Coordinates of C-alpha atoms in Angstrom, one line a residue:
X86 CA -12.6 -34.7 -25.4
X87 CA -12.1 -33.3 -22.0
X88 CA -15.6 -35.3 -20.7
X89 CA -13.7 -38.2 -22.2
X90 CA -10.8 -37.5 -20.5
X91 CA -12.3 -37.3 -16.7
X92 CA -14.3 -40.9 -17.8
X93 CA -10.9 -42.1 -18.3
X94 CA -9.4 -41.3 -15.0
X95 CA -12.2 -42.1 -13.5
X96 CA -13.2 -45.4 -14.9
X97 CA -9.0 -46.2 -15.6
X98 CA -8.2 -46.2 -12.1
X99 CA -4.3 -48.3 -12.1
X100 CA -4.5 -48.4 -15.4
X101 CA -0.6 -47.4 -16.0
X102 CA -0.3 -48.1 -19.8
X103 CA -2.3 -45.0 -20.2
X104 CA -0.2 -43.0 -18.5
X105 CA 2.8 -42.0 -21.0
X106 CA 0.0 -40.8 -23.2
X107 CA -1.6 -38.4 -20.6
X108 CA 1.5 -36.8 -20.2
X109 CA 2.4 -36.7 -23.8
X110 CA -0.7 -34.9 -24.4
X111 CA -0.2 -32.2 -22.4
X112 CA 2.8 -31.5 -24.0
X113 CA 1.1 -30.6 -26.7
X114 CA -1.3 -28.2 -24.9
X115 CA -1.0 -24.7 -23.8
X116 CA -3.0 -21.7 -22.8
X117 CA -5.3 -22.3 -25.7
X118 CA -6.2 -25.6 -24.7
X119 CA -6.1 -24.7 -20.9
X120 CA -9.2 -26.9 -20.7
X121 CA -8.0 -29.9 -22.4
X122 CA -4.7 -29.7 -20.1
X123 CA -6.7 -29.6 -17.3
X124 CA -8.1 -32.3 -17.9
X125 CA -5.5 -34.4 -18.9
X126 CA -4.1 -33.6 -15.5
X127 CA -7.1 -34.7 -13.9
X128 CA -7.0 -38.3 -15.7
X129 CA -3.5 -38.1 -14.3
X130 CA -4.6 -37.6 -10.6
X131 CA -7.4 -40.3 -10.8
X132 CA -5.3 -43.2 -12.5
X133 CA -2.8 -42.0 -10.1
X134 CA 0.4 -43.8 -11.3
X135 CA 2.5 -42.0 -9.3
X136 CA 6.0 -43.6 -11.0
X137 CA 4.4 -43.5 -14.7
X138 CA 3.6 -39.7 -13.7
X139 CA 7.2 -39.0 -12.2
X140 CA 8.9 -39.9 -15.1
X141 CA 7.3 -36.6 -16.7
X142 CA 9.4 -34.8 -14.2
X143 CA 12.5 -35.5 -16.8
X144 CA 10.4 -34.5 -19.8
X145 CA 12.2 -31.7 -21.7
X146 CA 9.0 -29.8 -22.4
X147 CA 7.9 -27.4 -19.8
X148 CA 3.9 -28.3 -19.9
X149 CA 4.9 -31.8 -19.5
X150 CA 7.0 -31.3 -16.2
X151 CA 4.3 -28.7 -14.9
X152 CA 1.2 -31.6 -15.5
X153 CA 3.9 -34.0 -13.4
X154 CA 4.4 -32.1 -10.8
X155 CA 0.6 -31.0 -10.3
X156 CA -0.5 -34.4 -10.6
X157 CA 1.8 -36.2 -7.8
X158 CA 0.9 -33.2 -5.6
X159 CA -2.7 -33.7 -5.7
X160 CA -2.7 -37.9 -5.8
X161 CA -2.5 -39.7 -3.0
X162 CA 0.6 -41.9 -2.7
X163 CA 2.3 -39.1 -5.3
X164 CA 5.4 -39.4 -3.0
X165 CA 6.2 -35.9 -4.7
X166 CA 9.9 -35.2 -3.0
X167 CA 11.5 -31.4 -1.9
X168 CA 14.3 -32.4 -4.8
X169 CA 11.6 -32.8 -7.0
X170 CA 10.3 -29.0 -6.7
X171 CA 12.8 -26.8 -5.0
X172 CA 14.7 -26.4 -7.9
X173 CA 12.3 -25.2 -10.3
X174 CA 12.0 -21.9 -7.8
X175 CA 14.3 -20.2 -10.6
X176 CA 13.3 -22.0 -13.3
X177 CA 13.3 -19.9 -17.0
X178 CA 10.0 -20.9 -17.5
X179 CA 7.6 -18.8 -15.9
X180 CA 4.4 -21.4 -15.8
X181 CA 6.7 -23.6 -14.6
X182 CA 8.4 -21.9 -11.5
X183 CA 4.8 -20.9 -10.8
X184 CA 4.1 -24.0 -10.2
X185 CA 6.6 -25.2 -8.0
X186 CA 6.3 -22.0 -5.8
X187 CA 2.7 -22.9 -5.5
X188 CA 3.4 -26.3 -4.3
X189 CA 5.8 -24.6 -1.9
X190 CA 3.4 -22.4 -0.6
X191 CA 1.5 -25.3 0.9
X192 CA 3.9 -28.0 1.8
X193 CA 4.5 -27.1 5.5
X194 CA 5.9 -30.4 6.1
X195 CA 8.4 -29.2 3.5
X196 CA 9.3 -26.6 6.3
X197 CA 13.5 -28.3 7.8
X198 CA 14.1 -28.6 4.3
X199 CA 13.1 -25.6 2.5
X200 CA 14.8 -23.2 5.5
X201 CA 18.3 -25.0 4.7
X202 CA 17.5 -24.7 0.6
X203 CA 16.9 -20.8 1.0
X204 CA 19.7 -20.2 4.0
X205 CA 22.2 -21.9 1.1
X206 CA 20.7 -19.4 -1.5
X207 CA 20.9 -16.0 0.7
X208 CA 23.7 -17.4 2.8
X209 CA 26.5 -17.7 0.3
X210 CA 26.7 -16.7 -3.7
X211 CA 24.8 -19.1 -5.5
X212 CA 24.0 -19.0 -9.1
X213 CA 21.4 -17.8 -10.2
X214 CA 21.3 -15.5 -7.5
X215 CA 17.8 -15.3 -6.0
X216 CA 15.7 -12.3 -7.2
X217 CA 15.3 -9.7 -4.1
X218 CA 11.6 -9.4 -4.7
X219 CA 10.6 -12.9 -5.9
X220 CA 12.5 -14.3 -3.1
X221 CA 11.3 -12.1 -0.5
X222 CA 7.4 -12.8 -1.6
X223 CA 8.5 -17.0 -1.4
X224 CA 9.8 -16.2 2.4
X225 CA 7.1 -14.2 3.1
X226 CA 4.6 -17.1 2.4
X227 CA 6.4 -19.5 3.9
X228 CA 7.0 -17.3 7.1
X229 CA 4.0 -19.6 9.5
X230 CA 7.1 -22.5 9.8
X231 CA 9.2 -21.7 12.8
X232 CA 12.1 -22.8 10.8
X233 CA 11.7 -20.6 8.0
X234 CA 10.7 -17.5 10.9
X235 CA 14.3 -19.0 12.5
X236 CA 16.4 -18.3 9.5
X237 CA 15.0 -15.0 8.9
X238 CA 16.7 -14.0 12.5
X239 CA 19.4 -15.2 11.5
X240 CA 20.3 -13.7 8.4
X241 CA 18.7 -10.4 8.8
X242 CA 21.0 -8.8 11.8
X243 CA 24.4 -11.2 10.4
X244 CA 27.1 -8.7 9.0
X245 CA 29.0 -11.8 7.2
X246 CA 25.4 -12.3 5.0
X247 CA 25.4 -10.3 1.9
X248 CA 23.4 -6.8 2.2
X249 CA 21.2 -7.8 -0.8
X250 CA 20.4 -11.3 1.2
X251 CA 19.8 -9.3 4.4
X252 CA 17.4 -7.3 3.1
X253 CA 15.3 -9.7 1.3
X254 CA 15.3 -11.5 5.2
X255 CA 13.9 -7.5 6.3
X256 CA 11.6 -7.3 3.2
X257 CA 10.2 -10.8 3.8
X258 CA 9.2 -10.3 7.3
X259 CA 8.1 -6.8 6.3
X260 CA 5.5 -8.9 4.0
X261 CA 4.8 -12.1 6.5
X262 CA 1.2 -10.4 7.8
X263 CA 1.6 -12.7 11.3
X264 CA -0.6 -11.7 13.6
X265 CA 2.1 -12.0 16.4
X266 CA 5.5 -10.8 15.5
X267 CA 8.3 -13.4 16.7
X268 CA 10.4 -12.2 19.4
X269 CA 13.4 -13.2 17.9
X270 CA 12.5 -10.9 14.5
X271 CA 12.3 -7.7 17.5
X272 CA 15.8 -8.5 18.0
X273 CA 17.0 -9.0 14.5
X274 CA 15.3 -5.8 13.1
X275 CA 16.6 -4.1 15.9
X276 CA 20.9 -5.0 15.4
X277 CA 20.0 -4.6 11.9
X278 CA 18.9 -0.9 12.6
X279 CA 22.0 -0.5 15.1
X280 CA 24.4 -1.2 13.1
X281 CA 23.7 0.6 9.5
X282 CA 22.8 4.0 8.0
X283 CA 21.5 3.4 5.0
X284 CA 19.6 0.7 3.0
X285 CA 19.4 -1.7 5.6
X286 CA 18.4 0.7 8.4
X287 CA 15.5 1.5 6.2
X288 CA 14.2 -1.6 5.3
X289 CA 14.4 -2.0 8.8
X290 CA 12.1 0.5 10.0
X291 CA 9.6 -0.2 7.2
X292 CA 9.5 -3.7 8.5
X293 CA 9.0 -2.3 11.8
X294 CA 6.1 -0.2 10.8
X295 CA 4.1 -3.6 9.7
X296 CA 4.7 -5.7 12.9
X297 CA 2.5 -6.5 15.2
X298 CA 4.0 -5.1 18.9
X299 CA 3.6 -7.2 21.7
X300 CA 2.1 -5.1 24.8
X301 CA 4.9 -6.2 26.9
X302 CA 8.2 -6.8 25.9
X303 CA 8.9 -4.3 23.2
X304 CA 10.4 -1.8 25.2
X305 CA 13.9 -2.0 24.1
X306 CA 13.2 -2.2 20.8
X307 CA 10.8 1.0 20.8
X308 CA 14.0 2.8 23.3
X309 CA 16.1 1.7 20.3
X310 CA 14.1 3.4 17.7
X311 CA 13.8 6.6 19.8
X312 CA 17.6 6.9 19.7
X313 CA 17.6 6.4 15.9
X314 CA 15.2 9.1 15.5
X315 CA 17.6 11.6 17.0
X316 CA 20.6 10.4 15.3
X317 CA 21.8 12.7 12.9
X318 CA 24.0 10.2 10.8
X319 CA 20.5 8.4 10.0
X320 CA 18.6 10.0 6.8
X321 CA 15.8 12.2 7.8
X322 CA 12.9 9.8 6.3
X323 CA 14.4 7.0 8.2
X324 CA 14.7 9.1 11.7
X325 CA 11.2 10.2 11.2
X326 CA 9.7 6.4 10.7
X327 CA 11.4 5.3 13.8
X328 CA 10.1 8.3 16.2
X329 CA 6.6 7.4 14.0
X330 CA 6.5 3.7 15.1
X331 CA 8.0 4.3 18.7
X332 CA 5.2 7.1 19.9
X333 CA 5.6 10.6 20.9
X334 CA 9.0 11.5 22.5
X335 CA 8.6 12.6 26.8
X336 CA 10.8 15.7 25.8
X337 CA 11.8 17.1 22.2
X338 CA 15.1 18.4 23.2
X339 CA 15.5 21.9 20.9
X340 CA 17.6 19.6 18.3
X341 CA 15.4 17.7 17.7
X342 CA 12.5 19.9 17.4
X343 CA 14.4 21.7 14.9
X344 CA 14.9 18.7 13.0
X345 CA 10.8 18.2 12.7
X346 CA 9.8 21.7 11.9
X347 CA 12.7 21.9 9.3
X348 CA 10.9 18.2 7.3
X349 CA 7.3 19.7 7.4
X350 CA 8.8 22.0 5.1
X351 CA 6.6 22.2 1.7
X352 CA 9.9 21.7 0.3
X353 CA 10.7 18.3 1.7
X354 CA 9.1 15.4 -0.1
X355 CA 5.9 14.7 0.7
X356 CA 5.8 11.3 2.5
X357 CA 9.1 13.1 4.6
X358 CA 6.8 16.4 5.4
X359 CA 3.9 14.4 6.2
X360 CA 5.9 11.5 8.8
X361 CA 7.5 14.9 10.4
X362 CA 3.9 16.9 10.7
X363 CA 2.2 13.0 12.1
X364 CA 5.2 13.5 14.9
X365 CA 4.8 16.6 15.6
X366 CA 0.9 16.6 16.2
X367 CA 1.6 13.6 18.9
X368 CA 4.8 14.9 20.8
X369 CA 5.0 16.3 24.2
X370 CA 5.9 20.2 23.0
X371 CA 7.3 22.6 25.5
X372 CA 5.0 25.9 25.2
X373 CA 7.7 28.1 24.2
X374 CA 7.8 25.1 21.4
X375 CA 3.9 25.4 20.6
X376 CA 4.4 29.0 20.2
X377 CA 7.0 28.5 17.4
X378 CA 5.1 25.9 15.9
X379 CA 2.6 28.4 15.8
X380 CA 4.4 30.7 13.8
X381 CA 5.7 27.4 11.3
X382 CA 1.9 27.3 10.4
X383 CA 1.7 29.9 8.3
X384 CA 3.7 28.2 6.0
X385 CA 3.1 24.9 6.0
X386 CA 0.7 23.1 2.8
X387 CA -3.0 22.4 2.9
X388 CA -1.9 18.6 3.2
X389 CA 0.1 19.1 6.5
X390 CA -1.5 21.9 8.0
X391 CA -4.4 20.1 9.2
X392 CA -2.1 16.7 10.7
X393 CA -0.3 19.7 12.6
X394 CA -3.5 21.0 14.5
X395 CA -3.7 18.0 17.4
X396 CA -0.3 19.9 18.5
X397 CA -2.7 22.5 19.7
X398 CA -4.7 20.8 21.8
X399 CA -2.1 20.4 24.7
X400 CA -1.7 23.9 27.0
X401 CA -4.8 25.9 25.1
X402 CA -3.9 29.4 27.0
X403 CA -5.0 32.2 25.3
X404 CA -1.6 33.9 24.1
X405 CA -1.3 30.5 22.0
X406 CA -4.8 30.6 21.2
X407 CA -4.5 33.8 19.5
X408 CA -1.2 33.4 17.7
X409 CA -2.2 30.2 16.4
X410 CA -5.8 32.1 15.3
X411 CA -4.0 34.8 13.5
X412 CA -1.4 32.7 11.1
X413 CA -3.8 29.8 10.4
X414 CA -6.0 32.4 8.8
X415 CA -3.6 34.1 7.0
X416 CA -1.9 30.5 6.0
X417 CA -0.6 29.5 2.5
X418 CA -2.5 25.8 4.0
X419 CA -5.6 27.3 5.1
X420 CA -7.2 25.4 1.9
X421 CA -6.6 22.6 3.7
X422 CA -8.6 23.4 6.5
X423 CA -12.3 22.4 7.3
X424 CA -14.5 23.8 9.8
X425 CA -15.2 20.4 11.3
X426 CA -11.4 20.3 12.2
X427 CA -10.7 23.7 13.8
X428 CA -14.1 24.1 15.5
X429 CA -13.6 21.3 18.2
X430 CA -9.6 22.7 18.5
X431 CA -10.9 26.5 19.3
X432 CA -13.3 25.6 21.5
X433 CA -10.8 24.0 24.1
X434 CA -9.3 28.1 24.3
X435 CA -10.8 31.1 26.6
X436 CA -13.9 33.4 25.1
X437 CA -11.4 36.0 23.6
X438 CA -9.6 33.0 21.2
X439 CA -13.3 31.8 20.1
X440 CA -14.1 35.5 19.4
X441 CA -11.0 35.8 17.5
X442 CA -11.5 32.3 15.2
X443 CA -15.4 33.7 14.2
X444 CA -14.1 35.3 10.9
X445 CA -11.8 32.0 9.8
X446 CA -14.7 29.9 10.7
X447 CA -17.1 31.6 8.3
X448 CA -14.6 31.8 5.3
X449 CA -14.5 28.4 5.8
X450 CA -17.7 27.9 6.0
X451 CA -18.7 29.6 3.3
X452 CA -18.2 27.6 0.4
X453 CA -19.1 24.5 1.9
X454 CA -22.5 26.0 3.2
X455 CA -23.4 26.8 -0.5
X456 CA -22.4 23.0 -1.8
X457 CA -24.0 21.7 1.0
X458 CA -27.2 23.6 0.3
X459 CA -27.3 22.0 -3.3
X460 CA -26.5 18.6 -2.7
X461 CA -29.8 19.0 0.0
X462 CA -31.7 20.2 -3.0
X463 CA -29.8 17.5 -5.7
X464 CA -31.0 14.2 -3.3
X465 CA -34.8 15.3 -3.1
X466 CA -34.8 16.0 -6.5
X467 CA -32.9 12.5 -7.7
X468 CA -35.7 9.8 -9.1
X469 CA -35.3 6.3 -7.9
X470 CA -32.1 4.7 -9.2
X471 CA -31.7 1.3 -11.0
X472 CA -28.2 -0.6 -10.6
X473 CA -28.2 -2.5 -13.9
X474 CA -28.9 0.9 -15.7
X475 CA -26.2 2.5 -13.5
X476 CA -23.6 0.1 -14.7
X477 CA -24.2 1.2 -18.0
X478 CA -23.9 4.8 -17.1
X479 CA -21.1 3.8 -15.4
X480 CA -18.6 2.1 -18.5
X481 CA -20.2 4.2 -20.5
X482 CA -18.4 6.8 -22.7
X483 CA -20.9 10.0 -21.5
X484 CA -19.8 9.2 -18.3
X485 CA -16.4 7.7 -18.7
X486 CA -15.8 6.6 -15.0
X487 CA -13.8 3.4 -16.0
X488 CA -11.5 5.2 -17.7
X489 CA -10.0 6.6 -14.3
X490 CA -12.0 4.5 -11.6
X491 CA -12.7 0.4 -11.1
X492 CA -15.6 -1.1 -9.9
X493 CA -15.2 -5.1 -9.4
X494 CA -13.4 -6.4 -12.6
X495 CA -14.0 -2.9 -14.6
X496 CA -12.4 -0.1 -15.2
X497 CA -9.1 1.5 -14.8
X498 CA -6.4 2.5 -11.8
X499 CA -5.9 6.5 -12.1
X500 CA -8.4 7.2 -9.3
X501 CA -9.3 4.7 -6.4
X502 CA -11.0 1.7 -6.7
X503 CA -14.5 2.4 -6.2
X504 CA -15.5 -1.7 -5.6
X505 CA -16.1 -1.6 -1.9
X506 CA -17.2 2.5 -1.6
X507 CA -20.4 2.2 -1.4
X508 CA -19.8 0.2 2.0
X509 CA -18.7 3.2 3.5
X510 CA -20.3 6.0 1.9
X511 CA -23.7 7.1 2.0
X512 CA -25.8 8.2 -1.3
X513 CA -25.3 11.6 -0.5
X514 CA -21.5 11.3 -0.1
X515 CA -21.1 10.0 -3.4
X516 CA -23.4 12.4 -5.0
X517 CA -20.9 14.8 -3.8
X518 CA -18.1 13.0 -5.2
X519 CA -19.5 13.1 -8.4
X520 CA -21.1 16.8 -8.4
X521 CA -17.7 18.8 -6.4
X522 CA -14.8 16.2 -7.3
X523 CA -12.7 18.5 -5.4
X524 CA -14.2 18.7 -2.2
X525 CA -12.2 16.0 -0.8
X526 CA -9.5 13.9 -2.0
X527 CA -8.8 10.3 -0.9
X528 CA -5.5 9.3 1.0
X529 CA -2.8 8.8 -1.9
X530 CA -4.9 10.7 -5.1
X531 CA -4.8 14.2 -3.8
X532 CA -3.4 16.5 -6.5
X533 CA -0.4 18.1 -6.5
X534 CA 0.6 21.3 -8.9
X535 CA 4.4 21.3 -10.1
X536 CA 5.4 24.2 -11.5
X537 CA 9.6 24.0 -13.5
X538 CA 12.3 26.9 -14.1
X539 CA 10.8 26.8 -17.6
X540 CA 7.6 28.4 -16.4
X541 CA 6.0 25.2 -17.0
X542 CA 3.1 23.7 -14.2
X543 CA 1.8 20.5 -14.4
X544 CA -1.3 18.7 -12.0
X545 CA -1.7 15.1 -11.5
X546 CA -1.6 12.8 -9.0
X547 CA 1.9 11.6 -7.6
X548 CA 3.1 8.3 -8.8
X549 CA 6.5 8.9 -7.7
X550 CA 8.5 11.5 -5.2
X551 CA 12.5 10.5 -5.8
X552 CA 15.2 12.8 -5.2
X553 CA 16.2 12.9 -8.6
X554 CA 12.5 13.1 -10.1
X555 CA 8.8 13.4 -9.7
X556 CA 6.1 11.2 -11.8
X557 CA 2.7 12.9 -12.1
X558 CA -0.1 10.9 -13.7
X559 CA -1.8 13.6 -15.6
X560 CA -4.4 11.3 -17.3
X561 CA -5.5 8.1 -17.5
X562 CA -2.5 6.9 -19.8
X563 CA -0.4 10.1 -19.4
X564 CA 2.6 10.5 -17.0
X565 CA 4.3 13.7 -16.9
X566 CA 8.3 13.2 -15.1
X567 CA 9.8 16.4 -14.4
X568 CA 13.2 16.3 -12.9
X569 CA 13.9 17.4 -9.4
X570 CA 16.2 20.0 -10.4
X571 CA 13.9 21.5 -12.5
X572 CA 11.5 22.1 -10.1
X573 CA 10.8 25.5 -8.2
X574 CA 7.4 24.7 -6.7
X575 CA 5.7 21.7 -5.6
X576 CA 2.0 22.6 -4.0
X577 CA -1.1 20.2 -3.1
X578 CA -3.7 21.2 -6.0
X579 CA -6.9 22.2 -4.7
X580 CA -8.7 21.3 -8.6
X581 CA -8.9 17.4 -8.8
X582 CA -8.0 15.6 -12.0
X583 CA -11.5 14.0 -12.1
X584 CA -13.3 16.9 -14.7
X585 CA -16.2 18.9 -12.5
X586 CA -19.4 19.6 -14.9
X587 CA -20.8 15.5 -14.7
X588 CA -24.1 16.8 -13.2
X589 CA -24.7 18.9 -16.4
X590 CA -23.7 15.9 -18.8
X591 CA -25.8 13.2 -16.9
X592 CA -29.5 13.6 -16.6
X593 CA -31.0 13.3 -13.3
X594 CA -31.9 9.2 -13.6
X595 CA -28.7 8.7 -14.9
X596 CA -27.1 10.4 -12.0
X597 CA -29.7 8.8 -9.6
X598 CA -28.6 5.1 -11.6
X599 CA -25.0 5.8 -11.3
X600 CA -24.9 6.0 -7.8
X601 CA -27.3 3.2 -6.8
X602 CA -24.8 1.2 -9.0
X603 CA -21.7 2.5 -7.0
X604 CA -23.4 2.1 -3.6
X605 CA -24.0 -1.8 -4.7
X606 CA -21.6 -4.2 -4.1
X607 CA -19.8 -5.3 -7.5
X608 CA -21.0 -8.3 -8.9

């Protein structure tokens, strides 16, 4: 039927009396037909009957409409109008408003029209009122047309626009990806900012955060955020974004330094501990200032600990040197620590701080001397691997890596995505991500231990750090949410979720299989 289908379009070329019943046959089609509608649309296109098609548009069945509205997009002469598709952006019917927001997407020419249509909706409180994410996604798309970009600067920094339709303006150019930032958004962001302490002065650094700076120009703005970051009216993640975004402060007046060393806390949540320990490393500390930071280290998290080193680099005299030697080793972080890190950072000190770091460095070079030593002997023993076999390995339930991991269209989302690793991992570093899973720990899937008033501890991988509550995944279908009051400890785990032991399960082809399939590029 379908091949049938494309002969008539093709062959039926202005032949309008078939038209009604192309349309009336989609109407009867759905996702398990997807081919025949497809094909249906296509005999549309080709007979290309553009006022047979358009009176589809007033069909009351949803396929119908949708089959209309593709069709006079794609055929020449459709003469497909804005009035014809703007309204379906909040249609009921999800196919349907997918549709028209496709369209959308690539009618530039559409551009006058469809900034006055969405200044209306955000301007003034239309019904239905536009969804903050949906909307925001639309505007993001749409962002290349200097008109839409112009209404963005308009709404974002206007106080007599709803809040809710301001921030979808913040969250849409947050989500634009230009590759040069329009100068007018520099200034919107930055009243926006000004003028608010809340919601809207965070959405307004995040946005800031994905902008492209130009590298003249953006002074002001930067100055602005600076200031921000030392008001104290401002919530402490939102103070620390801004000093993040606008680079190391000249001085770090004893307020303020006060401020940063009180967020790396291991109390503090942990995207707030980690901004303040990123700020930190980079600003221009007094020494008196190192010194104290110095004595902050011996109780700051394994996560943090090692962000805060860079700190140390500036004014390496040897009564630092020494004070920084002595708490790092006896730090509740020091797990954190690699010798590859605090190595290059001793070496800028006198003899006597060198001297002093020889014990650290071999405690932490212990352990990973001994891994090291058996992942030399693992490789030379490993036979030659085959991909196909390693993709079996791979979803199979010996190995069970899809349960946690994905690998091209496989697999689950617990631990990262493992499609593109093998691009930027050698064989060897993905043996030892199988062999010692807790070696190291991707960005975003470290664990983290929480332990309640109840006596109760719990390790997965954060899913969600709120002030009322914490989400742990604990497995690959199992989330653990533990209220923040309830809480009495929250520590980086140094065990990863991913079970240790898969080098006794696997033989050594299947291990040598599995990781010539994960080194491959997914298929």
């Amino acid at each position: 039927v379908p091949a049938l289908l494309a002969a008539a379009g093709k062959f039926g070329a202005g032949r309008s009396e078939l038209t009604p019943g192309m349309v009336d046959g989609v109407a009867t089609t759905g996702d398990p037909a997807r081919v025949l509608e497809h094909s249906l649309i296509y005999a549309l296109i080709e007979i290309a009957d553009a006022p047979g098609t358009a009176a589809g548009l007033a069909s009351p069945n949803a396929n119908a409409r949708r089959a209309a509205l593709i069709a006079l997009d794609q055929m020449d002469g459709g003469g497909l109008k804005p009035k014809d598709v703007l309204p379906l952006r909040y249609s009921t019917e999800r196919l349907l408003k997918q549709t028209a927001l496709w369209i959308i997407s690539h009618r530039s020419e559409w551009g006058d029209r469809l900034a006055a249509e969405y200044y209306g909706d955000l301007m003034f409180d239309t019904l239905p009122r536009p969804d903050p994410v949906e909307t925001a996604a639309q505007l993001a798309q749409l962002a290349k047309s200097p008109a839409i970009q112009e209404i963005l600067a308009s709404l974002a920094p206007d106080q007599k626009v709803p809040a809710a339709s301001r921030l979808i303006a913040l969250r849409a150019m947050e989500l634009a990806g230009l590759k040069e930032t329009p100068p007018h958004w520099l200034d919107a962001i930055e009243v926006a900012f000004r003028n608010d302490d809340g919601d809207l002065a965070r959405q307004a650094v995040a946005t800031a955060r994905t902008l492209t700076l130009p590298k003249k120009g953006a002074e002001k703005f930067l100055a602005v955020l600076q200031d921000g970051g030392r008001d104290p009216v401002l919530p402490a993640d939102v103070r620390l974004n801004a000093l993040a975004i606008s680079g190391a402060p000249a001085t770090v007046e004893p307020e303020l330094f006060d401020f940063l060393v009180a967020n790396v806390a291991p109390s503090k949540p942990l995207i707030v501990r980690g901004t303040a320990a990123n700020v930190l490393a980079k600003a221009k500390l007094a020494p008196a200032q190192q010194l104290a930071l110095a004595d902050t280290a011996k109780s700051v998290s394994p996560l943090e600990l090692p962000r805060l080193l860079p700190a140390f680099e500036r004014g390496a005299n040897e009564a630092l040197g020494l004070k920084l030697v002595a708490n790092l080793r006896d730090s509740a972080g020091v797990r954190g620590l690699r010798v590859d890190l605090v190595k290059p950072l001793v070496a800028k000190y006198p003899k006597s701080v060198q001297a002093a770091a020889e014990p650290l460095l071999n405690s932490l070079n212990a352990d990973a001397s001994k891994q090291a030593a058996h992942l030399d002997e693992l490789v030379k023993q490993l036979p030659p691997g085959d991909l196909r076999r390693g993709q079996v390995v791979f979803v199979s339930a010996k190995a069970a890596c899809t349960t946690c991991h994905a690998q091209g269209h496989l697999g689950g989302h617990l631990g990262p995505d493992l499609t593109n690793l093998g691009k930027v991992r050698t064989e060897r570093d993905l043996l030892e991500a199988i062999v010692y899973p807790s070696a190291s720990f991707v960005r975003s899937y470290e664990p983290f231990t929480v332990v309640t008033k109840g006596g109760d501890d719990f390790t997965g991988i954060i899913k969600k750090d709120a002030p009322d509550e914490v989400i742990l995944a604990i497995g690959p279908l199992q989330e653990q949410r533990v209220a923040r009051a309830d809480i009495t400890e929250m520590r980086p785990g140094t065990v990863s979720i991913m079970p240790a032991g898969l080098e006794d399960v696997l033989t050594r082809q299947e291990l040598a299989d599995l990781v010539t399939f994960l080194k491959s590029p997914a298929k």
